[in-house]
Coordinates of C-alpha atoms and ligand atoms in Angstrom, one line a residue:
M30 CA -28.2 24.9 -3.8
N31 CA -27.0 23.3 -6.9
Y32 CA -22.8 23.3 -7.3
Q33 CA -21.7 23.0 -10.9
I34 CA -17.4 21.8 -9.7
K35 CA -15.4 22.7 -12.8
N36 CA -12.1 23.2 -10.4
I37 CA -10.4 20.5 -8.8
C38 CA -8.0 20.8 -6.0
C39 CA -6.2 17.9 -4.7
I40 CA -3.7 17.9 -1.9
G41 CA -1.0 14.4 -1.4
A42 CA 0.1 13.6 -5.1
G43 CA 1.0 10.1 -4.0
Y44 CA -0.5 6.4 -4.5
V45 CA -4.0 7.9 -3.9
G46 CA -3.8 11.3 -4.6
G47 CA -1.9 10.7 -8.0
P48 CA -3.9 7.8 -9.4
S49 CA -7.6 9.1 -8.5
M50 CA -7.2 12.2 -9.8
A51 CA -5.5 10.6 -12.6
V52 CA -9.0 8.6 -13.4
I53 CA -11.2 11.6 -12.9
A54 CA -9.3 14.0 -15.0
D55 CA -9.7 11.5 -17.5
K56 CA -13.9 10.5 -16.7
C57 CA -14.6 14.1 -16.3
I58 CA -12.6 16.1 -19.5
D59 CA -14.8 18.5 -18.5
K60 CA -12.5 19.3 -14.9
I61 CA -9.9 21.0 -14.2
I62 CA -7.7 19.1 -11.9
N63 CA -4.3 20.2 -10.1
V64 CA -2.9 17.7 -8.2
V65 CA -0.7 19.8 -5.3
D66 CA 1.8 18.6 -2.9
L67 CA 4.8 20.2 -0.7
N68 CA 7.4 17.8 -2.1
Q69 CA 9.3 19.3 -4.9
E70 CA 11.1 16.0 -6.4
R71 CA 7.5 14.2 -6.3
I72 CA 6.1 16.9 -8.1
D73 CA 8.9 17.4 -10.5
L74 CA 8.9 13.4 -11.3
W75 CA 5.1 13.7 -11.7
N76 CA 5.6 16.4 -14.3
S77 CA 8.6 14.8 -16.4
S78 CA 8.4 13.8 -19.5
D79 CA 9.9 10.8 -19.6
L80 CA 7.5 9.1 -18.8
S81 CA 8.7 6.0 -16.7
D82 CA 10.1 8.3 -14.2
L83 CA 6.4 9.1 -12.8
P84 CA 6.8 8.4 -8.9
I85 CA 4.4 5.6 -9.2
Y86 CA 4.8 2.6 -10.8
E87 CA 1.3 1.5 -11.2
P88 CA 0.0 -0.1 -14.5
G89 CA -2.3 1.9 -16.9
L90 CA -0.7 5.1 -15.6
K91 CA 1.4 6.7 -17.5
E92 CA -0.6 5.8 -20.4
I93 CA -3.8 8.2 -18.4
I94 CA -1.0 11.2 -17.9
K95 CA 0.5 11.0 -21.3
R96 CA -3.5 11.7 -22.2
R97 CA -4.5 14.2 -20.1
R98 CA -1.0 15.8 -18.1
G99 CA -0.9 19.6 -19.1
K100 CA -4.6 19.4 -20.9
N101 CA -7.1 19.0 -17.8
L102 CA -4.7 17.7 -15.1
Y103 CA -1.9 19.4 -13.4
F104 CA 0.7 18.7 -11.2
S105 CA 2.3 21.6 -8.6
T106 CA 3.8 23.3 -5.5
D107 CA 1.7 25.8 -5.4
L108 CA -1.5 24.8 -3.4
K109 CA -2.6 29.1 -2.7
K110 CA -3.2 29.5 -5.9
H111 CA -4.8 25.8 -6.4
L112 CA -6.7 26.2 -3.0
A113 CA -8.1 29.5 -4.2
E114 CA -9.0 28.4 -7.3
A115 CA -10.3 24.8 -6.4
D116 CA -14.9 24.5 -5.6
M117 CA -13.8 20.9 -4.5
I118 CA -10.7 20.1 -2.6
F119 CA -9.2 16.3 -2.1
I120 CA -7.5 15.9 1.3
S121 CA -5.1 12.8 0.2
V122 CA -2.1 13.6 2.5
N123 CA -0.6 10.6 4.6
T124 CA -2.3 9.3 7.9
P125 CA 0.9 6.9 9.4
T126 CA 1.3 5.8 12.9
K127 CA 1.9 8.1 15.9
T128 CA 5.8 8.0 16.3
K129 CA 5.7 10.1 19.6
G130 CA 3.5 11.4 22.2
I131 CA -0.2 10.5 23.4
G132 CA -1.3 7.3 21.7
A133 CA 2.2 6.6 20.1
G134 CA 2.3 2.8 18.5
E135 CA -0.9 3.3 17.4
A136 CA -3.4 6.7 17.1
I137 CA -3.2 7.6 13.6
D138 CA -0.9 10.7 13.2
L139 CA -3.6 13.8 12.3
K140 CA -0.5 16.4 11.7
W141 CA -0.6 16.5 7.9
V142 CA -4.1 16.8 7.5
E143 CA -4.9 19.4 10.1
A144 CA -1.5 21.1 7.9
S145 CA -4.0 21.0 4.9
S146 CA -7.1 21.9 6.9
R147 CA -4.8 25.0 7.7
Q148 CA -4.0 25.8 4.2
I149 CA -7.5 25.3 3.1
S150 CA -8.9 27.6 5.6
Q151 CA -6.2 30.1 4.6
Y152 CA -6.5 30.1 0.7
A153 CA -10.4 28.8 -0.1
K154 CA -12.4 30.9 -1.5
G155 CA -15.9 30.7 -1.7
K156 CA -18.0 28.1 -1.3
T157 CA -15.9 24.7 -1.3
I158 CA -16.9 21.3 -0.7
V159 CA -13.9 19.7 1.2
V160 CA -13.9 15.5 0.7
E161 CA -12.0 13.3 3.2
K162 CA -9.8 11.3 0.6
S163 CA -7.0 9.7 2.8
T164 CA -8.3 7.4 5.8
L165 CA -9.1 8.7 8.7
P166 CA -10.7 7.6 12.2
V167 CA -14.3 8.2 12.9
R168 CA -14.9 11.9 13.6
T169 CA -12.3 13.9 12.3
A170 CA -14.7 15.0 10.3
E171 CA -15.4 17.3 13.2
T172 CA -11.3 18.2 13.7
I173 CA -11.5 18.9 9.8
K174 CA -14.5 21.3 10.7
S175 CA -13.3 22.9 13.5
I176 CA -9.6 23.9 12.0
L177 CA -11.8 25.2 9.1
Y178 CA -13.9 27.9 11.4
A179 CA -11.8 28.6 14.1
T180 CA -8.5 30.2 11.5
L181 CA -11.8 32.0 9.7
K182 CA -12.9 33.2 13.3
K183 CA -10.0 35.6 13.8
D184 CA -11.0 37.1 10.4
N185 CA -14.4 38.4 10.0
Y186 CA -14.4 39.3 6.8
D187 CA -13.1 36.2 5.4
S188 CA -16.1 34.4 7.0
E189 CA -18.7 36.1 5.2
L190 CA -17.2 35.1 2.3
K191 CA -16.3 31.6 2.8
E192 CA -18.2 28.0 3.2
F193 CA -16.8 24.7 4.1
F194 CA -18.6 21.3 3.6
I195 CA -16.9 18.5 4.6
L196 CA -17.6 14.8 2.9
S197 CA -16.2 11.9 3.8
N198 CA -15.2 9.7 0.1
P199 CA -12.4 7.1 1.3
E200 CA -11.2 5.5 -1.6
F201 CA -10.8 1.4 -1.6
L202 CA -8.3 0.8 -4.5
A203 CA -5.6 -1.8 -4.2
E204 CA -1.4 -1.0 -5.3
G205 CA -0.7 -2.6 -8.5
T206 CA -4.6 -2.5 -9.5
A207 CA -5.5 1.1 -9.2
I208 CA -6.0 2.1 -12.3
N209 CA -8.8 -0.9 -12.5
D210 CA -9.9 -0.8 -9.1
L211 CA -10.9 3.5 -9.6
E212 CA -12.0 2.7 -13.7
N213 CA -14.4 -0.4 -12.2
P214 CA -14.4 -0.2 -8.3
D215 CA -16.8 -2.5 -6.0
R216 CA -18.7 0.2 -4.3
I217 CA -18.1 4.4 -3.9
L218 CA -18.7 5.5 -0.6
I219 CA -19.7 9.3 0.4
G220 CA -20.4 10.5 3.7
G221 CA -21.8 13.0 4.8
D222 CA -24.5 16.0 6.0
N223 CA -24.8 18.5 3.1
Y224 CA -27.4 17.4 0.2
D225 CA -26.2 19.5 -2.4
A226 CA -22.6 18.6 -1.3
I227 CA -22.7 14.6 -1.8
K228 CA -24.4 14.6 -5.0
A229 CA -21.8 17.7 -6.3
L230 CA -19.4 14.1 -5.9
E231 CA -21.8 11.7 -6.6
S232 CA -22.3 13.4 -9.8
I233 CA -18.4 13.5 -10.7
Y234 CA -18.0 9.6 -9.6
A235 CA -21.2 8.8 -11.8
T236 CA -20.5 10.4 -15.0
W237 CA -18.9 6.6 -15.4
I238 CA -19.7 4.9 -12.3
K239 CA -23.8 3.1 -11.8
K240 CA -26.1 4.9 -9.3
D241 CA -26.2 1.4 -7.6
K242 CA -22.7 1.2 -7.0
I243 CA -22.2 4.2 -5.5
I244 CA -23.2 4.1 -1.4
K245 CA -24.7 7.2 0.6
T246 CA -24.0 7.4 4.3
D247 CA -23.5 9.6 7.9
L248 CA -20.1 11.2 7.6
W249 CA -19.2 8.9 10.4
S250 CA -20.5 5.8 9.8
A251 CA -18.2 6.4 6.0
E252 CA -15.4 7.2 8.1
L253 CA -15.5 3.5 10.0
S254 CA -16.3 1.2 7.5
K255 CA -12.9 2.2 5.4
L256 CA -11.0 1.6 8.7
I257 CA -13.5 -2.1 9.3
A258 CA -13.0 -2.9 5.5
N259 CA -9.1 -2.7 5.7
A260 CA -9.4 -4.8 9.3
F261 CA -11.6 -7.6 8.0
L262 CA -9.5 -8.3 4.5
A263 CA -6.3 -8.2 6.6
Q264 CA -7.7 -10.5 9.4
R265 CA -8.8 -12.7 6.6
I266 CA -4.6 -13.1 4.9
S267 CA -3.9 -13.7 9.3
S268 CA -6.5 -16.4 9.6
I269 CA -4.8 -17.7 6.5
N270 CA -1.5 -17.3 7.6
S271 CA -2.3 -18.9 10.8
I272 CA -3.4 -22.3 9.3
S273 CA -0.2 -22.1 6.9
A274 CA 1.7 -23.5 9.5
L275 CA -1.3 -26.2 10.8
C276 CA -0.9 -27.0 7.3
E277 CA 3.3 -27.7 7.3
V278 CA 3.1 -29.8 9.8
T279 CA 0.3 -32.2 9.5
G280 CA 1.2 -33.0 5.9
A281 CA -2.3 -30.6 4.3
D282 CA -1.4 -28.2 1.6
I283 CA -2.8 -24.2 2.4
K284 CA -4.3 -23.6 -1.2
E285 CA -5.9 -27.4 -1.9
V286 CA -7.6 -26.3 2.0
A287 CA -8.3 -21.8 0.2
N288 CA -9.7 -23.8 -2.4
A289 CA -11.9 -25.9 -0.8
I290 CA -12.9 -23.3 2.0
G291 CA -13.3 -20.4 -0.6
K292 CA -16.1 -22.4 -2.5
D293 CA -18.7 -21.7 -0.1
T294 CA -19.7 -18.3 -1.5
R295 CA -20.4 -17.0 2.6
I296 CA -16.5 -17.4 2.4
G297 CA -15.6 -16.1 -1.0
E298 CA -12.3 -17.4 -3.1
F299 CA -10.4 -13.9 -3.0
F300 CA -7.9 -13.1 -0.9
L301 CA -7.4 -16.9 0.5
N302 CA -3.2 -16.5 -0.5
S303 CA -0.9 -17.4 2.5
G304 CA 1.8 -15.3 2.4
P305 CA 4.9 -13.9 4.2
G306 CA 2.6 -11.9 5.8
F307 CA 0.7 -8.9 4.6
G308 CA 2.6 -4.9 4.0
G309 CA 1.7 -2.4 2.7
S310 CA 1.4 1.4 4.4
C311 CA -1.9 0.4 5.1
F312 CA -3.0 -2.7 7.2
K313 CA -0.4 -2.2 10.3
K314 CA -1.9 1.3 10.7
D315 CA -5.2 1.5 10.1
I316 CA -5.9 -2.3 12.3
L317 CA -3.6 -0.1 15.3
N318 CA -5.7 2.9 14.3
L319 CA -8.7 0.8 15.3
V320 CA -7.1 -0.6 18.5
Y321 CA -6.6 3.1 19.5
I322 CA -10.2 3.6 19.0
C323 CA -11.4 0.9 20.8
K324 CA -9.1 1.1 24.1
Y325 CA -10.2 4.7 23.4
Y326 CA -13.8 4.2 23.8
G327 CA -13.3 1.1 27.0
L328 CA -13.6 -1.8 24.6
Y329 CA -10.9 -3.9 25.3
E330 CA -12.6 -7.1 24.2
T331 CA -12.4 -5.9 20.6
A332 CA -9.2 -4.1 21.2
N333 CA -7.6 -7.7 21.8
Y334 CA -9.3 -9.2 19.1
W335 CA -7.9 -7.3 16.8
Q336 CA -4.3 -6.7 18.2
K337 CA -4.2 -10.4 17.7
V338 CA -4.6 -10.3 13.6
I339 CA -1.3 -7.6 13.3
E340 CA 0.6 -10.3 16.0
I341 CA -0.2 -13.2 13.2
N342 CA 1.5 -10.8 10.7
I343 CA 4.8 -10.4 12.8
W344 CA 5.1 -13.8 13.4
Q345 CA 4.3 -15.1 10.2
Q346 CA 7.3 -13.4 9.3
E347 CA 9.8 -14.2 11.6
R348 CA 8.5 -17.9 11.3
I349 CA 9.8 -17.9 7.9
S350 CA 13.0 -15.4 8.3
N351 CA 13.8 -18.6 11.4
L352 CA 13.0 -21.4 9.2
I353 CA 15.0 -20.1 6.3
I354 CA 18.1 -20.6 8.7
N355 CA 17.7 -23.5 9.7
K356 CA 16.9 -25.1 6.8
L357 CA 20.4 -24.4 6.2
F358 CA 21.9 -26.0 8.8
G359 CA 21.2 -23.2 11.8
T360 CA 23.5 -20.7 10.4
V361 CA 23.9 -18.4 7.2
V362 CA 26.6 -16.3 8.6
G363 CA 28.5 -15.7 5.4
K364 CA 25.8 -17.7 2.8
R365 CA 24.6 -15.5 -0.1
L366 CA 21.0 -15.5 -0.4
S367 CA 19.3 -14.2 -3.3
I368 CA 16.0 -12.0 -2.3
L369 CA 13.8 -12.0 -5.1
G370 CA 11.1 -9.5 -4.8
F371 CA 10.8 -6.3 -2.4
S372 CA 8.3 -4.3 -3.1
F373 CA 5.2 -5.2 -0.6
K374 CA 2.8 -7.4 -3.5
K375 CA 3.2 -7.5 -7.1
N376 CA 3.2 -4.5 -9.6
T377 CA 4.0 -1.3 -7.2
N378 CA 7.2 -0.7 -6.3
D379 CA 6.5 0.0 -2.9
T380 CA 7.9 -0.8 -0.3
R381 CA 6.1 0.5 2.7
E382 CA 6.3 -2.0 5.7
S383 CA 6.7 -5.0 3.1
P384 CA 7.1 -8.0 4.8
A385 CA 11.0 -8.6 2.7
I386 CA 11.8 -5.7 5.2
K387 CA 11.8 -7.5 8.3
I388 CA 12.9 -11.1 6.8
C389 CA 15.9 -9.4 5.0
K390 CA 16.9 -7.3 8.2
N391 CA 16.3 -10.7 10.6
L392 CA 18.5 -12.7 7.5
I393 CA 21.5 -9.9 7.6
E394 CA 21.7 -9.8 11.9
E395 CA 22.0 -13.2 11.0
G396 CA 25.3 -12.6 9.1
A397 CA 23.9 -13.2 6.1
K398 CA 25.2 -12.1 1.8
L399 CA 22.3 -10.3 -0.1
N400 CA 21.5 -10.1 -3.6
I401 CA 18.2 -8.4 -3.7
Y402 CA 16.3 -8.1 -6.8
D403 CA 13.3 -6.1 -7.8
P404 CA 12.1 -4.9 -11.6
K405 CA 10.5 -1.6 -10.0
V406 CA 12.5 -1.4 -6.3
K407 CA 15.6 1.2 -6.8
P408 CA 18.5 0.3 -4.2
K409 CA 18.3 3.8 -2.9
I410 CA 15.1 3.0 -1.6
I411 CA 16.2 -0.4 -0.1
E412 CA 19.1 1.1 1.2
K413 CA 16.9 3.4 3.4
D414 CA 14.7 0.9 4.1
L415 CA 17.5 -1.6 5.7
N416 CA 18.9 0.8 6.9
L417 CA 22.0 -0.3 5.5
K418 CA 24.6 1.0 2.5
E419 CA 24.4 -1.8 -0.4
S420 CA 27.7 -3.3 -0.8
I421 CA 29.7 -2.2 -4.1
E422 CA 31.3 -6.0 -2.7
F423 CA 30.9 -8.7 -0.3
D424 CA 33.8 -9.2 1.9
K425 CA 34.4 -12.3 2.6
S426 CA 36.9 -12.1 5.6
S427 CA 33.9 -10.1 7.1
E428 CA 30.9 -12.2 9.3
L429 CA 28.9 -9.2 9.3
G430 CA 25.9 -9.4 7.5
E431 CA 25.4 -7.3 4.0
W432 CA 22.7 -6.5 0.4
K433 CA 24.2 -6.0 -2.7
F434 CA 21.5 -5.2 -5.9
A435 CA 20.8 -7.5 -8.4
S436 CA 20.1 -6.6 -11.5
N437 CA 18.2 -10.1 -12.9
I438 CA 17.2 -12.7 -11.1
Y439 CA 20.4 -15.2 -12.5
E440 CA 22.8 -12.2 -11.2
A441 CA 21.2 -12.5 -7.9
A442 CA 22.3 -16.3 -8.1
I443 CA 25.2 -16.1 -8.4
D444 CA 27.5 -18.1 -5.9
S445 CA 23.9 -18.3 -4.1
D446 CA 22.6 -20.8 -1.2
A447 CA 18.9 -19.9 -1.7
L448 CA 16.0 -18.6 -3.7
I449 CA 13.6 -16.7 -1.7
F450 CA 10.7 -15.2 -3.6
L451 CA 9.2 -12.7 -1.4
T452 CA 6.9 -10.7 -3.7
E453 CA 5.1 -12.6 -6.6
W454 CA 6.2 -11.0 -9.5
E455 CA 4.9 -12.2 -13.2
E456 CA 8.7 -12.8 -14.2
F457 CA 9.7 -14.4 -11.5
K458 CA 7.0 -18.2 -13.2
I459 CA 9.1 -18.1 -16.1
I460 CA 12.6 -19.0 -14.7
N461 CA 15.9 -20.5 -16.9
W462 CA 16.1 -23.4 -14.2
K463 CA 19.4 -24.9 -15.8
K464 CA 20.7 -21.7 -16.2
I465 CA 19.6 -20.5 -12.6
S466 CA 21.5 -23.5 -11.1
E467 CA 24.3 -23.6 -13.0
R468 CA 25.0 -20.1 -10.8
M469 CA 24.3 -21.4 -7.6
R470 CA 26.1 -23.5 -4.7
T471 CA 25.0 -26.8 -3.5
P472 CA 22.7 -28.3 -1.5
K473 CA 21.4 -25.5 -3.3
W474 CA 17.0 -24.4 -1.1
I475 CA 14.2 -22.5 -2.8
F476 CA 11.8 -20.8 -0.4
D477 CA 8.8 -20.0 -1.8
T478 CA 6.6 -17.5 0.4
R479 CA 4.0 -16.9 -2.4
S480 CA 3.2 -20.7 -3.6
I481 CA 4.4 -18.8 -7.1
Y482 CA 5.9 -21.1 -8.4
L483 CA 4.1 -23.3 -10.7
S484 CA 7.0 -25.5 -13.0
K485 CA 8.3 -29.0 -11.7
E486 CA 11.4 -28.4 -13.5
A487 CA 13.7 -27.4 -10.5
E488 CA 13.2 -30.2 -9.2
K489 CA 15.4 -31.8 -12.4
Y490 CA 17.9 -28.9 -11.2
G491 CA 18.5 -30.8 -7.6
F492 CA 16.4 -27.8 -5.4
N493 CA 15.6 -28.3 -2.1
I494 CA 12.4 -26.9 -2.4
W495 CA 9.7 -25.4 0.6
M496 CA 6.7 -23.8 0.0
I497 CA 4.1 -21.6 2.1
G498 CA 1.7 -23.9 3.4
E499 CA 2.6 -26.7 1.5
G500 CA 3.0 -30.9 4.1
K501 CA 4.8 -32.5 1.5
N502 CA 7.8 -33.6 3.8
Y503 CA 5.1 -34.1 6.5
P504 CA 6.5 -36.1 9.2
Ligands
NAD621 P1 1.3 9.1 0.1 O1 2.4 9.1 1.3 O2 2.0 8.3 -0.6 O3 1.0 10.7 -0.4 C1 1.1 11.5 0.6 C2 1.7 12.8 -0.3 O4 0.4 14.1 0.7 C3 2.7 13.2 -0.1 O5 3.6 13.0 -1.4 C4 2.9 14.3 0.9 O6 4.2 15.5 0.5 C5 1.7 15.0 1.0 N1 1.7 15.8 2.0 C6 1.2 15.6 3.6 N2 0.8 16.6 3.9 C7 0.9 18.1 2.9 C8 0.6 19.0 3.0 N3 0.2 19.7 4.1 N4 0.3 20.0 1.7 C9 0.6 19.5 0.4 N5 1.5 18.4 0.5 C10 0.9 17.3 1.4 O7 0.4 8.5 1.0 P2 -0.7 7.3 -0.1 O8 -0.7 5.7 0.1 O9 -1.3 8.4 -1.1 O10 -2.1 7.5 1.1 C11 -2.5 8.9 1.0 C12 -4.0 8.8 2.2 O11 -4.6 7.4 1.5 C13 -4.0 8.0 3.6 O12 -4.5 8.3 4.4 C14 -3.9 6.5 2.9 O13 -4.2 5.7 4.4 C15 -5.1 6.3 2.3 N6 -5.3 5.0 1.5 C16 -3.3 4.7 0.8 C17 -4.0 3.9 -0.7 C18 -2.8 3.3 -0.8 O14 -3.3 2.3 -1.5 N7 -1.4 3.6 -0.5 C19 -5.4 3.1 -0.7 C20 -6.5 3.7 0.1 C21 -5.9 4.9 1.0
UGA622 C1 -5.4 -2.6 0.5 C2 -6.9 -3.2 0.1 O1 -7.3 -3.9 -0.3 C3 -7.9 -1.7 -0.3 O2 -9.2 -2.2 -0.7 C4 -6.7 0.0 -0.1 O3 -7.7 0.9 0.2 C5 -6.0 -0.4 0.5 O4 -5.0 -1.7 1.3 C6 -5.7 0.6 1.9 O5 -6.5 1.2 2.4 O6 -4.1 1.3 1.4 P1 -2.6 -2.8 -0.6 O7 -2.7 -2.6 1.0 O8 -3.1 -1.6 -1.9 O9 -5.1 -2.8 -0.8 O10 -2.8 -4.3 -0.9 P2 -3.5 -6.1 -1.4 O11 -3.6 -6.1 -2.1 O12 -4.8 -5.8 -0.6 O13 -2.4 -6.4 -0.8 C7 -2.3 -5.9 1.1 C8 -0.4 -7.1 1.6 O14 -1.7 -8.2 1.7 C9 0.7 -7.8 0.5 O15 1.2 -8.0 0.8 C10 -0.5 -8.7 0.0 O16 0.8 -9.2 -0.6 C11 -1.0 -9.4 1.1 N1 -1.8 -10.5 0.1 C12 -3.1 -10.2 -0.1 C13 -2.0 -11.5 0.6 O17 -0.5 -12.0 2.0 N2 -3.1 -12.6 0.2 C14 -4.0 -12.9 -0.3 O18 -5.0 -13.1 -0.7 C15 -4.1 -11.1 -0.3

């Protein structure tokens, strides 16, 4: 059988569903793509006439939306209609860690995947290829398949008309570089057991990606490979972060060490930037899920090994907040500190699991008054992340920690004792040090957790400088 895919539906208009469908629409203008979501507000933002209102900030995204929206790319909450029309359905819903019940704190909550499967079972018509795009525990395809068919059994008439083929096609894009990652991926992974369904998905990607980059496997290897790719990436960050602390006490420099080891092609130069710990919605939850799966199969040593990657990440964030407090004479009560960057990395407005959240919470807990600036994160998101309302004015008579949003770095620096760089935004590389230093109290500090401070100029204005992994002040 040869599938002609004309109509694609994607459930989930998030950081993966939105950009990945936008790129497919841009590359395959003969396909109609509907991205559906339960969240009306999110869909309204995707449909906004002002493209700066899109719910996701990604370089290059708004240009594609401008080109394709309303032509072959649509955003809607009408799941029923678009699932019924689709030949191929991508499941791209959130898969967070379970917060209660069996496996709470480790296992993935499949609630949204289950709901999507039920919707597909109910509304899809004829032969439908169902593609797992979300990151899922190994063997989830089995669960999806049983839900798709279990619902049908109740309705014999329907079951004669409906047939489903399940594929695993995990997404490897990174936020901030999503469009480039989707247009020029290192590889595309398709797992499945139906030749024609695999061919149908392959033919979509083959429109713009060379066939030798398209890897085809069984379902379980594809599902597991996604978790393992994230685990290996996160492990590199925990490895380099653990060594950053060693550099600081021995006089070595983490950048020199990373450069020297990265030149070995077996190690490779990428993903060796030491920082305040990895953030983002996926590394932590995917490793926790790996830990859970290993324990489930009785592989406790494997589980403990990966658990350590998470522990080092938490330790790095604690280590940074503690050393800031120690360097500011052991107390930050009532002190104003400038937090520069709140997103989990540059070029995204996403703050999920951002190290800034933990570090800011620790400093607020210690009584600091934080001026927070980020070029893309909105104050209402910070309010939610810190679980603390923004202050209109700081209360000088109170020893309680507080925070306020600043509209630029110079405003954030007013009366501040320290500039704390938590995200590596490009604009932080071009600072007018004279202007910023005039606004601050002395002694003034720079805490650079991202090694972005490249200019020697700041030293002229009397800053004390601490940079991650830099042992220059040793002993
Ligand atoms: P997200 O939270 O940004 O988006 C998920 C969307 O799905 C939400 O808008 C939600 O309302 C919607 N949704 C949930 N259940 C629904 C249902 N039953 N019907 C309709 N809509 C529904 O999540 P995300 O960051 O896009 O991640 C999605 C998946 O992709 C996760 O499994 C994640 O691990 C994986 N992933 C994420 C990234 C990334 O960079 N964010 C990269 C690769 C893979
Ligand atoms: C990561 C993976 O890179 C993607 O391949 C994957 O698809 C995605 O997770 C996912 O499954 O969600 P993402 O989290 O968007 O992508 O961004 P990364 O570039 O991987 O950065 C993650 C975190 O690690 C950030 O906080 C970043 O600042 C930090 N990081 C990254 C470092 O501290 N050092 C580095 O060298 C690289």
